[in-house]
Structures are given as structure tokens and as C-alpha cells.
Short mmCIF file of C-alpha atoms in Angstrom, two decimals:
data_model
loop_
_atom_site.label_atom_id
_atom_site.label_comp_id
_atom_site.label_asym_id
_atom_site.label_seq_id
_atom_site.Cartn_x
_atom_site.Cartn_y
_atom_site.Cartn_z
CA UNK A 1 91.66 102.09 67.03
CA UNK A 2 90.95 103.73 63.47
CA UNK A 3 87.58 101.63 63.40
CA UNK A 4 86.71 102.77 67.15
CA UNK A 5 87.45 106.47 66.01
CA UNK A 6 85.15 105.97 62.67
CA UNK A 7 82.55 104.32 64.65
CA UNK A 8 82.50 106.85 67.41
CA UNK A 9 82.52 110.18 65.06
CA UNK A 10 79.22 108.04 62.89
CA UNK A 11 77.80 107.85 66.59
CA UNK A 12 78.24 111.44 67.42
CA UNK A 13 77.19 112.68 64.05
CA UNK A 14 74.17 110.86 64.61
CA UNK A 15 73.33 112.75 67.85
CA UNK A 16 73.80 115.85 66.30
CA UNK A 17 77.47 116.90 68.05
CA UNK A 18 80.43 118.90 67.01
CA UNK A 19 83.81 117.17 67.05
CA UNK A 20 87.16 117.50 65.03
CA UNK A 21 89.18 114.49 63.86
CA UNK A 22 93.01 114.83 63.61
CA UNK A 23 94.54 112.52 61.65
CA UNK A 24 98.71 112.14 61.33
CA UNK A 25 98.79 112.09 57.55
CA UNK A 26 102.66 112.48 57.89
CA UNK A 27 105.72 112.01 59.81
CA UNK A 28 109.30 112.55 59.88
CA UNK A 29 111.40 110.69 62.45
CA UNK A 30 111.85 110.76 65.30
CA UNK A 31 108.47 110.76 66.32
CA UNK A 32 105.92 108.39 68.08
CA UNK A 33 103.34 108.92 66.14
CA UNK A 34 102.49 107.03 62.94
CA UNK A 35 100.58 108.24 59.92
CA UNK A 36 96.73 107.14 59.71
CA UNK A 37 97.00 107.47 64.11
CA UNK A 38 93.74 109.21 64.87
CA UNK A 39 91.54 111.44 67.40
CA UNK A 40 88.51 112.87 68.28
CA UNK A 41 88.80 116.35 70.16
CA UNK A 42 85.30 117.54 71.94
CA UNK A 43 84.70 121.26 72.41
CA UNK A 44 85.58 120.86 76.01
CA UNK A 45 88.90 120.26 74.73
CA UNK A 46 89.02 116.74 75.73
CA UNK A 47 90.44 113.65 73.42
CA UNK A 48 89.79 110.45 72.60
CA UNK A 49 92.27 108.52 70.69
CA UNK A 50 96.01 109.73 70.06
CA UNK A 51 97.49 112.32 67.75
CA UNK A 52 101.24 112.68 69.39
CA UNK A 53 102.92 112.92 72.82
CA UNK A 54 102.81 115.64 75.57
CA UNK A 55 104.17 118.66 73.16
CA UNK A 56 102.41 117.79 69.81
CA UNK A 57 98.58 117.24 71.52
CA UNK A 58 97.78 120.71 73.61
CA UNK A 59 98.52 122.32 69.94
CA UNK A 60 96.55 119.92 68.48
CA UNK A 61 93.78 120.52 70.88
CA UNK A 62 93.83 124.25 70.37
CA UNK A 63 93.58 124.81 66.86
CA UNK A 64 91.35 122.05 66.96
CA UNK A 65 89.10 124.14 68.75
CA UNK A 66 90.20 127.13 66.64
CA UNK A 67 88.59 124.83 63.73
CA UNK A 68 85.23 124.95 65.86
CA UNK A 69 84.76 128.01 66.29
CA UNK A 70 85.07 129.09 62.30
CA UNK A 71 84.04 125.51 60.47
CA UNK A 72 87.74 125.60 58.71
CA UNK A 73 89.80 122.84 58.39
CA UNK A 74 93.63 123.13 58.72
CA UNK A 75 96.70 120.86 58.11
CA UNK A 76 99.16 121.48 61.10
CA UNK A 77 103.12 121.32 60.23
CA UNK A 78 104.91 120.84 63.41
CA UNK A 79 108.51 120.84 63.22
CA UNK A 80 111.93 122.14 65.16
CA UNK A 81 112.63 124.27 61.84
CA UNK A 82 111.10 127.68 61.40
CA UNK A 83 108.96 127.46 58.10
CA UNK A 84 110.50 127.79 54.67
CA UNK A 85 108.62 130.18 52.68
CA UNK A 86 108.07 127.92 49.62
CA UNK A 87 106.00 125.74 51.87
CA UNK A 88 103.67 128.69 53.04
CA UNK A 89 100.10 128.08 51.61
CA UNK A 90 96.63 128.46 52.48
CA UNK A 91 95.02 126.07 55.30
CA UNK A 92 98.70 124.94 56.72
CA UNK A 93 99.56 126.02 59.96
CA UNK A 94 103.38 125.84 60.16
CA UNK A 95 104.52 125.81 63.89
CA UNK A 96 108.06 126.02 65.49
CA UNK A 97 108.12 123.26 68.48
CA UNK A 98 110.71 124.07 70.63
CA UNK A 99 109.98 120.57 73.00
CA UNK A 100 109.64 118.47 70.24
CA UNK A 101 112.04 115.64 70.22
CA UNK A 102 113.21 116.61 66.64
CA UNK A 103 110.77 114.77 64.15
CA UNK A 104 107.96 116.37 62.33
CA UNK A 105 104.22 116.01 62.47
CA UNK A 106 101.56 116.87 59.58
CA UNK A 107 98.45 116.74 61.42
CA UNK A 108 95.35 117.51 59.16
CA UNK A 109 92.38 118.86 61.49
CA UNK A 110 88.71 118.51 59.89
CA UNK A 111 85.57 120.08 62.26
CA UNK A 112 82.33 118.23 62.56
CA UNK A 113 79.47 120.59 62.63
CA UNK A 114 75.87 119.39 63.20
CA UNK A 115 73.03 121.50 60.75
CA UNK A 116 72.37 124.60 62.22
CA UNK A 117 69.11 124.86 64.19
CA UNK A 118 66.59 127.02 62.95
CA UNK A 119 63.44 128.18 65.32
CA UNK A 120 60.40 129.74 63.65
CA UNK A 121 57.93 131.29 66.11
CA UNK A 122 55.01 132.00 64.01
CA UNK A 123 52.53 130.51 61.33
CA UNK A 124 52.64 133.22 58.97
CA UNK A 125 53.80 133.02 55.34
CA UNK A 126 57.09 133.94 56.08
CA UNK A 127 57.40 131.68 58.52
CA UNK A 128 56.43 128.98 55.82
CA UNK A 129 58.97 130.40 53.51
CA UNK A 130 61.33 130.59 55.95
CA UNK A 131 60.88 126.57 56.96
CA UNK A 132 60.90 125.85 52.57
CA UNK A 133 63.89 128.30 51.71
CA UNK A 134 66.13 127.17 55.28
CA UNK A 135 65.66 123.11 54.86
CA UNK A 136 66.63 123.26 51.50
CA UNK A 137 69.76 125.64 52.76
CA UNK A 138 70.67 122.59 55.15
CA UNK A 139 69.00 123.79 58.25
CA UNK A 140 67.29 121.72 60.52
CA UNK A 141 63.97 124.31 61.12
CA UNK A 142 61.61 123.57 63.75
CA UNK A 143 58.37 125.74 63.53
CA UNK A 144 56.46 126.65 67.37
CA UNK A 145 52.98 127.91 67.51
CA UNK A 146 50.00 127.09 69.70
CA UNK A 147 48.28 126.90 66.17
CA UNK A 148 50.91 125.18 63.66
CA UNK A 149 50.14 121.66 62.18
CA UNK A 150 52.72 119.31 60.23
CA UNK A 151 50.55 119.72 57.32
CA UNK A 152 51.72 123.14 56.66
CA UNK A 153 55.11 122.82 57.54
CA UNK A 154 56.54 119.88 55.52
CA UNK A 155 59.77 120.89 55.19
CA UNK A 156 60.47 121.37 59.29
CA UNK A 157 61.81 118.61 61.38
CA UNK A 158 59.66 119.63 64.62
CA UNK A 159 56.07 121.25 64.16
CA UNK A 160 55.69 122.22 67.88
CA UNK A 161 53.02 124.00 70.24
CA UNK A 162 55.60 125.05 72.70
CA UNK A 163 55.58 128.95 73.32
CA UNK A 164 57.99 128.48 76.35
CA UNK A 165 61.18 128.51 73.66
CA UNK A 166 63.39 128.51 76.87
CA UNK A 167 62.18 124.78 77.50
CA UNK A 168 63.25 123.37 74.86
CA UNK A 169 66.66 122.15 74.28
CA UNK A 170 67.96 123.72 76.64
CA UNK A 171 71.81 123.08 75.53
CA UNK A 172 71.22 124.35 71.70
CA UNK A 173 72.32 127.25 70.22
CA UNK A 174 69.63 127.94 67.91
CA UNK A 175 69.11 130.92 65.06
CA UNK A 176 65.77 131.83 66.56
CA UNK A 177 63.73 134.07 64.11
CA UNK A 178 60.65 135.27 64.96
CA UNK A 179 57.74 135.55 62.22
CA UNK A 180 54.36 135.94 64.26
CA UNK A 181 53.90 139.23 63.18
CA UNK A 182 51.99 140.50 66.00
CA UNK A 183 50.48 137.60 67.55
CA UNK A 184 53.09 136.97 70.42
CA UNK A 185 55.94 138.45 69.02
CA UNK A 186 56.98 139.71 72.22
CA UNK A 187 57.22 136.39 74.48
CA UNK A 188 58.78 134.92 71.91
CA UNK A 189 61.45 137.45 71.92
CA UNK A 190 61.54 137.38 75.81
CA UNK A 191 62.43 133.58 75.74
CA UNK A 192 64.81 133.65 72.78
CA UNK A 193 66.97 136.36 74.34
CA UNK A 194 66.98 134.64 77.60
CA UNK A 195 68.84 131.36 76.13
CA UNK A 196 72.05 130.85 74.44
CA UNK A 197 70.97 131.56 71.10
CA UNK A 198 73.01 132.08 68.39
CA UNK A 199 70.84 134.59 66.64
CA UNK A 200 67.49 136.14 67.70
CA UNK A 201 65.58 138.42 64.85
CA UNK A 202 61.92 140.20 64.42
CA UNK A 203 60.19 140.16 61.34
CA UNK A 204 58.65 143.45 61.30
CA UNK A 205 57.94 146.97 60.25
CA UNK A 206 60.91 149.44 61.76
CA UNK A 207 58.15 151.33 63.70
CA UNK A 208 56.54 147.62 64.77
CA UNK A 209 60.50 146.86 65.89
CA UNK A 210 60.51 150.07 68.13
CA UNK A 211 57.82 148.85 69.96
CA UNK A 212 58.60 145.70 70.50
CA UNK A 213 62.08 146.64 71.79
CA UNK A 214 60.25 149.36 74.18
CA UNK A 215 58.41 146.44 75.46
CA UNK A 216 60.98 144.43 75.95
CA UNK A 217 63.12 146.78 77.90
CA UNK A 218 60.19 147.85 80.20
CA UNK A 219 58.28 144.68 81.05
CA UNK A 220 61.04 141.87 80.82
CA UNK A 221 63.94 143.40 83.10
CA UNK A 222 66.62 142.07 80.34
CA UNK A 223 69.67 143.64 80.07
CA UNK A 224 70.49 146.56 77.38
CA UNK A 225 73.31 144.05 75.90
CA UNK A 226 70.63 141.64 75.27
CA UNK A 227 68.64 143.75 73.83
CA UNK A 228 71.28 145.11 71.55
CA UNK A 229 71.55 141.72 70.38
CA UNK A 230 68.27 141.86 69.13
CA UNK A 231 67.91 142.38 64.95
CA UNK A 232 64.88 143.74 64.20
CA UNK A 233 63.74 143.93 61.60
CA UNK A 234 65.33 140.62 60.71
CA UNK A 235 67.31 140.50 57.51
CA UNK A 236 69.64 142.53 55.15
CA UNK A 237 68.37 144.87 52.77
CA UNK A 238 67.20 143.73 49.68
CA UNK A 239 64.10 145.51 49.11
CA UNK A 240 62.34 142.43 49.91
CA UNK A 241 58.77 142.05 49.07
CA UNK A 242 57.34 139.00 48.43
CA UNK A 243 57.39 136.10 52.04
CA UNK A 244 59.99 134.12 49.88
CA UNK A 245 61.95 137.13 49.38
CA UNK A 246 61.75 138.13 53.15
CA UNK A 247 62.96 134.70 53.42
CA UNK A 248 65.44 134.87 51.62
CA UNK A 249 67.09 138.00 53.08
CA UNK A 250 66.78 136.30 56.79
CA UNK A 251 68.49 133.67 55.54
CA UNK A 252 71.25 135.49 54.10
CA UNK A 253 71.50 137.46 57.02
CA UNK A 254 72.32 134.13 59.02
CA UNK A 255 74.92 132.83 57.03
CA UNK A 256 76.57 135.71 57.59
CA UNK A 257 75.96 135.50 61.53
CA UNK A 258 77.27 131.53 60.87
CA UNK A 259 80.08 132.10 58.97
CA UNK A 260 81.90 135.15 61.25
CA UNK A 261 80.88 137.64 58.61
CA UNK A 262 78.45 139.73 60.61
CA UNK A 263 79.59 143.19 61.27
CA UNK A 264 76.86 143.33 64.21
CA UNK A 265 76.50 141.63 67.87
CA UNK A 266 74.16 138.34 67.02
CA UNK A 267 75.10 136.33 70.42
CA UNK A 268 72.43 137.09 72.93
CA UNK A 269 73.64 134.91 75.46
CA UNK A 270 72.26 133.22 78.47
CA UNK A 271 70.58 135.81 80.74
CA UNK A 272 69.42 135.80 84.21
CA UNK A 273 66.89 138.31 85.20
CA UNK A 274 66.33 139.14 88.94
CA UNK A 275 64.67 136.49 90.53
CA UNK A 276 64.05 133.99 87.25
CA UNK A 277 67.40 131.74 86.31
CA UNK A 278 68.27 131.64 83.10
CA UNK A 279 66.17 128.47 82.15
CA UNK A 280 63.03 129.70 83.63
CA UNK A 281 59.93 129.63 80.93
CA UNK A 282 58.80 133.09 79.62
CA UNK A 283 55.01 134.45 80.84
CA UNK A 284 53.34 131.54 79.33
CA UNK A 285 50.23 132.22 76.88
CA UNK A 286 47.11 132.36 79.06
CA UNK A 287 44.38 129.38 77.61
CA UNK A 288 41.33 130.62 76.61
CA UNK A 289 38.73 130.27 79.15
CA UNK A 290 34.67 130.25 78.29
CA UNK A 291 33.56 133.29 79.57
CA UNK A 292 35.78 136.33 77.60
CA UNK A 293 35.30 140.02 76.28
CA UNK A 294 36.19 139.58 72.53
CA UNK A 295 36.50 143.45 71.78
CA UNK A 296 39.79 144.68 72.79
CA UNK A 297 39.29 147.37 75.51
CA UNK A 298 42.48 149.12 74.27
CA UNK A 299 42.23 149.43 70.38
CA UNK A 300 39.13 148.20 69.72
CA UNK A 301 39.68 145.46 68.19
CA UNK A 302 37.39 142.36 67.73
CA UNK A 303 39.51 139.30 68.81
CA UNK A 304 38.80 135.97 66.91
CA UNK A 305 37.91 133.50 70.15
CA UNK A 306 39.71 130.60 68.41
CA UNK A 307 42.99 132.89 68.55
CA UNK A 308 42.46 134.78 71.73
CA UNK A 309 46.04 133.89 73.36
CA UNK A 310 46.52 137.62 75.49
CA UNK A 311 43.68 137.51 78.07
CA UNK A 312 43.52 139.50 81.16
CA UNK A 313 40.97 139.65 84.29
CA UNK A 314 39.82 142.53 86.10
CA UNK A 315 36.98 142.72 88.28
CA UNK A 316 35.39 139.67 87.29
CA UNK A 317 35.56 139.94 83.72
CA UNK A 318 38.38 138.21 81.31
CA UNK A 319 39.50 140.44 77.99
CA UNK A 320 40.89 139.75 75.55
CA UNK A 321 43.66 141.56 73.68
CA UNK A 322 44.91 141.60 70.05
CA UNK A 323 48.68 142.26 71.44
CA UNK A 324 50.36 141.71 74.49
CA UNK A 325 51.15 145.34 74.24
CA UNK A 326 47.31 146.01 74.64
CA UNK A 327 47.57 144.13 77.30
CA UNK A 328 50.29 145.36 78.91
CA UNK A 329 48.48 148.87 78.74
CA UNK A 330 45.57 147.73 80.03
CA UNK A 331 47.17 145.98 83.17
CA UNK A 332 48.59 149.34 84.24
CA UNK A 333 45.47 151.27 84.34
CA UNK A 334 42.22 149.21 83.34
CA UNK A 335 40.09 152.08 84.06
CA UNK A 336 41.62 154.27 81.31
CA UNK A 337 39.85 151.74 78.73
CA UNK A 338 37.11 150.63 80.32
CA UNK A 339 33.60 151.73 79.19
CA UNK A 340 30.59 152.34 81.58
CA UNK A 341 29.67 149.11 83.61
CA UNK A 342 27.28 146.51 80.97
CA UNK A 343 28.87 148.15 77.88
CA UNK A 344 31.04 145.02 76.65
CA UNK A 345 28.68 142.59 77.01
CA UNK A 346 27.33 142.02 73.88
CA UNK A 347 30.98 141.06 72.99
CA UNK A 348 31.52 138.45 75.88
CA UNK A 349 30.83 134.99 75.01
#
């Protein structure tokens, strides 16, 4: 049984799952169970193996998931006697078992957590520092851009052109943090807060955050606690300057989401908006098409074809658009910014 217990928790580590082993390291008769007796406990609370009877294993079970939920391991005293105070010490749980059949149990509980899952939406130097600084950390970072190549991104695991971040995996819980400064910040968002993330931040300007948090509450439909979950800008304080320093304050600011030491709400939480489950893909980036207006009707801005991702049509004619907040504005009233008829077309292609 102890090799089918070690084979099954190298088998789940493999696959990436969290899982506590409890192992009787001691025992005081009477008692059924014997020391080295072993057991995996899933975060459904279900078991496989066998720590102790009926009285000893719903304990077992719940400060095994206890152990989940805050990475700490913990040896378990159960006994009849209330606990002496020369045996109180740090990590031992002493509890009183009024159905126990008179023995004692020392269980010790270890959690199994996978690498935390680190999403990078962007291709920006801080997205590269982020990917360097997190893998060496011990995160598992996956960069996602239409754009990003392997090349650039040695250190992630996944180099992906998936925008639709509610695709993939859909059972992770991953610290999303987004670093596309501009580029398509905002779907990004959208999709991150729509999953069960366990952290979604901006990397941005305070006044670039405002926006983006405007935008979000007016043209996604999600719901203010979602919203509230939002960190933007991403990061503590450090005075950050330099991308590896931005990094480096992002990253800090996770460990303390990881470890239960933020002071802020950094669950977003699956969300369903009216009409779209939960799971449903964010607006998708529109492909560029061959026949476009490059100068963006809105700011003015010339938009580099090979990066034109926010594209919108209006009688006849595609535009492009630096921001999906340009485009946003433009959708509502496309006359507003619109120039005389035969004005743009120097800029179309």
C-alpha cells in the first residue's frame, strides 16, 4: 500500500495536482492504525489509502484541507486526554477525541502544491522581466500575445497566441498579470476577471488604470466585486523604475496574494455576465483584413498595419484604432470623428 501511495502522489505531481499525504508516524494503543499507514486526501475531500477508523479520518480530512488552503504542514495529536502544556509547540495540532476508542494517533499532514501559474498578456519588457524574474521564483509563466515568439521568452513554459485567456485551462487558477501596456489591455482584463483566477493585475500608469477600469465597467457588464478585484496598477510600491524592477514588485505583490498575506481582495472569481456563461471567450481580436484606414479616426494616430489588432467598419470602410478605447468611442458615434467623405484615403492600404 505504501508503494501504491508513493507511486500515485509521483503520478499526480506529475500532472500538476494538489494533494496532502497523512502519514501515522505514531501510535499508542489501542488503535487500528499502525505507524508508516498512509493516505492521499484530494481537495474534494476524498481519500485514498487509510489513516484511522471512522473518528480519526473526517479530522484528518479537514485539516488536511486546512493544509491546502495555506501550504502548511501540521502534525495532528489525537488523543482522549486534553493536551498537556509542555507538549504545546508550533505545527502540532493537539485534539481531544471524545469517540476515540482510547489510543492515540500522531498523524503528520504534508500539502502537495503544484508551481503556481503565471499568465503574461503582453510582449513588452516587463512582460519579459516578468517571465525571467517569475521562472526563476518557481513559477510556471506562460506568455499570450498574437505577436510573442519562444525566442524571446525562454524562460516561459507556454509562448502562446491565444487572446481568448478564458479558453485556456479552463480549471486553473492562474496569477494573471497583464503587461500589454496599451495594446489590448482591456480584453485581456475582460477574460481574466471572467475565470477563476487567483490574481488579475494592470501594469500601468494610475490615470491609464482609471481608464481601463471605466472601460471595463461600461462595456463588459462585469460585476463591481469583480472589478474591485482588479489591482491596477499591479505591484507594491517600491518606486520601481527599471522593467526588472516593475518585475520585481509584481512579483512580490503575488507572494503575498499566495501566501494569505494580502490585505486586499485578489480572488476575482468565476463570473457570468448576462447572456455569456462563465467560460465564454472575451470579444476576440478582429484579424487584419487588406483593405484598412491606418490613421486612427479618434486620436490621430498612425497605426502600424502589422499590429493593427482594434479594427472597426462603418459604411464600407475598416479603421483601425490604436486602443480599444478608440474604438469603443468611435462605435458610439462614428460621425463625431469622421472627416469629410475621401479625406482618409491616403491612409487606407
Amino acid at each position: 500500500m505504501t508503494h501504491s501511495i508513493f507511486s500515485r502522489a509521483a503520478a499526480l505531481e506529475e500532472a500538476g495536482r494538489p494533494f496532502v499525504v497523512a502519514t501515522v508516524v505514531a501510535v499508542a494503543r489501542p488503535t487500528s492504525a499502525r505507524p508508516g499507514a498512509s493516505g492521499i486526501i484530494h481537495p474534494d475531500g476524498s481519500i485514498e489509502g487509510w489513516v484511522g477508523g471512522s473518528c480519526a479520518q473526517p479530522v484528518v480530512v479537514r485539516e488536511a484541507l486546512h493544509a491546502l488552503a495555506d501550504g502548511q504542514p501540521r502534525l495532528l495529536r489525537l488523543s482522549k486526554d486534553a493536551p498537556a502544556e509542555g507538549r504545546r509547540a508550533d505545527g502540532i495540532i493537539e485534539l481531544v477525541m471524545t469517540c476515540h476508542s482510547g489510543g492515540t494517533l500522531e498523524i503528520y499532514v504534508e500539502p502537495h502544491l503544484p508551481a503556481p501559474l503565471l499568465w503574461v498578456a503582453g510582449t513588452t519588457p516587463i512582460a519579459g522581466a516578468l517571465a525571467t524574474l517569475g521562472a526563476a521564483s518557481g513559477w510556471r509563466v506562460s506568455i499570450f500575445d498574437p505577436v510573442a515568439s519562444t525566442e524571446d521568452f525562454p524562460a516561459a513554459e507556454l509562448v502562446s497566441p491565444e487572446t481568448a485567456l478564458t479558453r485556456v485551462d479552463p480549471d486553473a487558477s492562474p496569477y494573471i498579470v497583464v503587461a500589454t501596456q496599451g495594446v489590448w489591455d482591456e480584453e485581456a482584463l475582460a477574460a481574466g476577471l471572467r475565470r477563476n483566477a487567483s490574481y488579475v493585475g494592470l501594469v500601468a500608469s494610475p490615470t491609464r488604470a482609471s481608464v481601463v477600469r471605466q472601460w471595463l465597467r461600461d462595456e463588459t457588464g462585469l460585476a463591481e466585486e469583480r472589478l474591485a478585484a482588479l489591482r491596477a496598477p499591479a505591484g507594491i510600491d517600491l518606486g520601481a523604475e527599471t522593467a526588472e524592477e516593475i518585475a520585481l514588485s509584481i512579483l512580490a505583490e503575488l507572494v503575498q496574494v499566495r501566501r494569505g498575506r494580502a490585505t486586499f481582495v485578489a480572488s476575482p472569481g468565476p463570473a457570468t455576465l448576462a447572456g455569456q456563461p462563465a467560460g465564454a471567450a472575451a470579444t476576440p481580436l478582429t484579424p487584419i483584413v487588406d483593405d484598412i484606414v491606418l490613421l486612427d479616426p479618434v486620436c490621430g494616430m498612425t497605426v502600424d498595419r502589422a499590429s493593427a489588432r482594434h479594427l472597426a467598419e462603418h459604411d464600407g470602410d475598416v479603421y483601425a484604432f490604436c486602443s480599444i478605447g478608440c474604438r469603443t468611442r468611435f462605435m458610439k458615434d462614428p460621425l463625431a470623428f469622421l472627416a469629410a467623405p475621401g479625406t482618409h484615403s491616403m491612409e487606407a492600404t
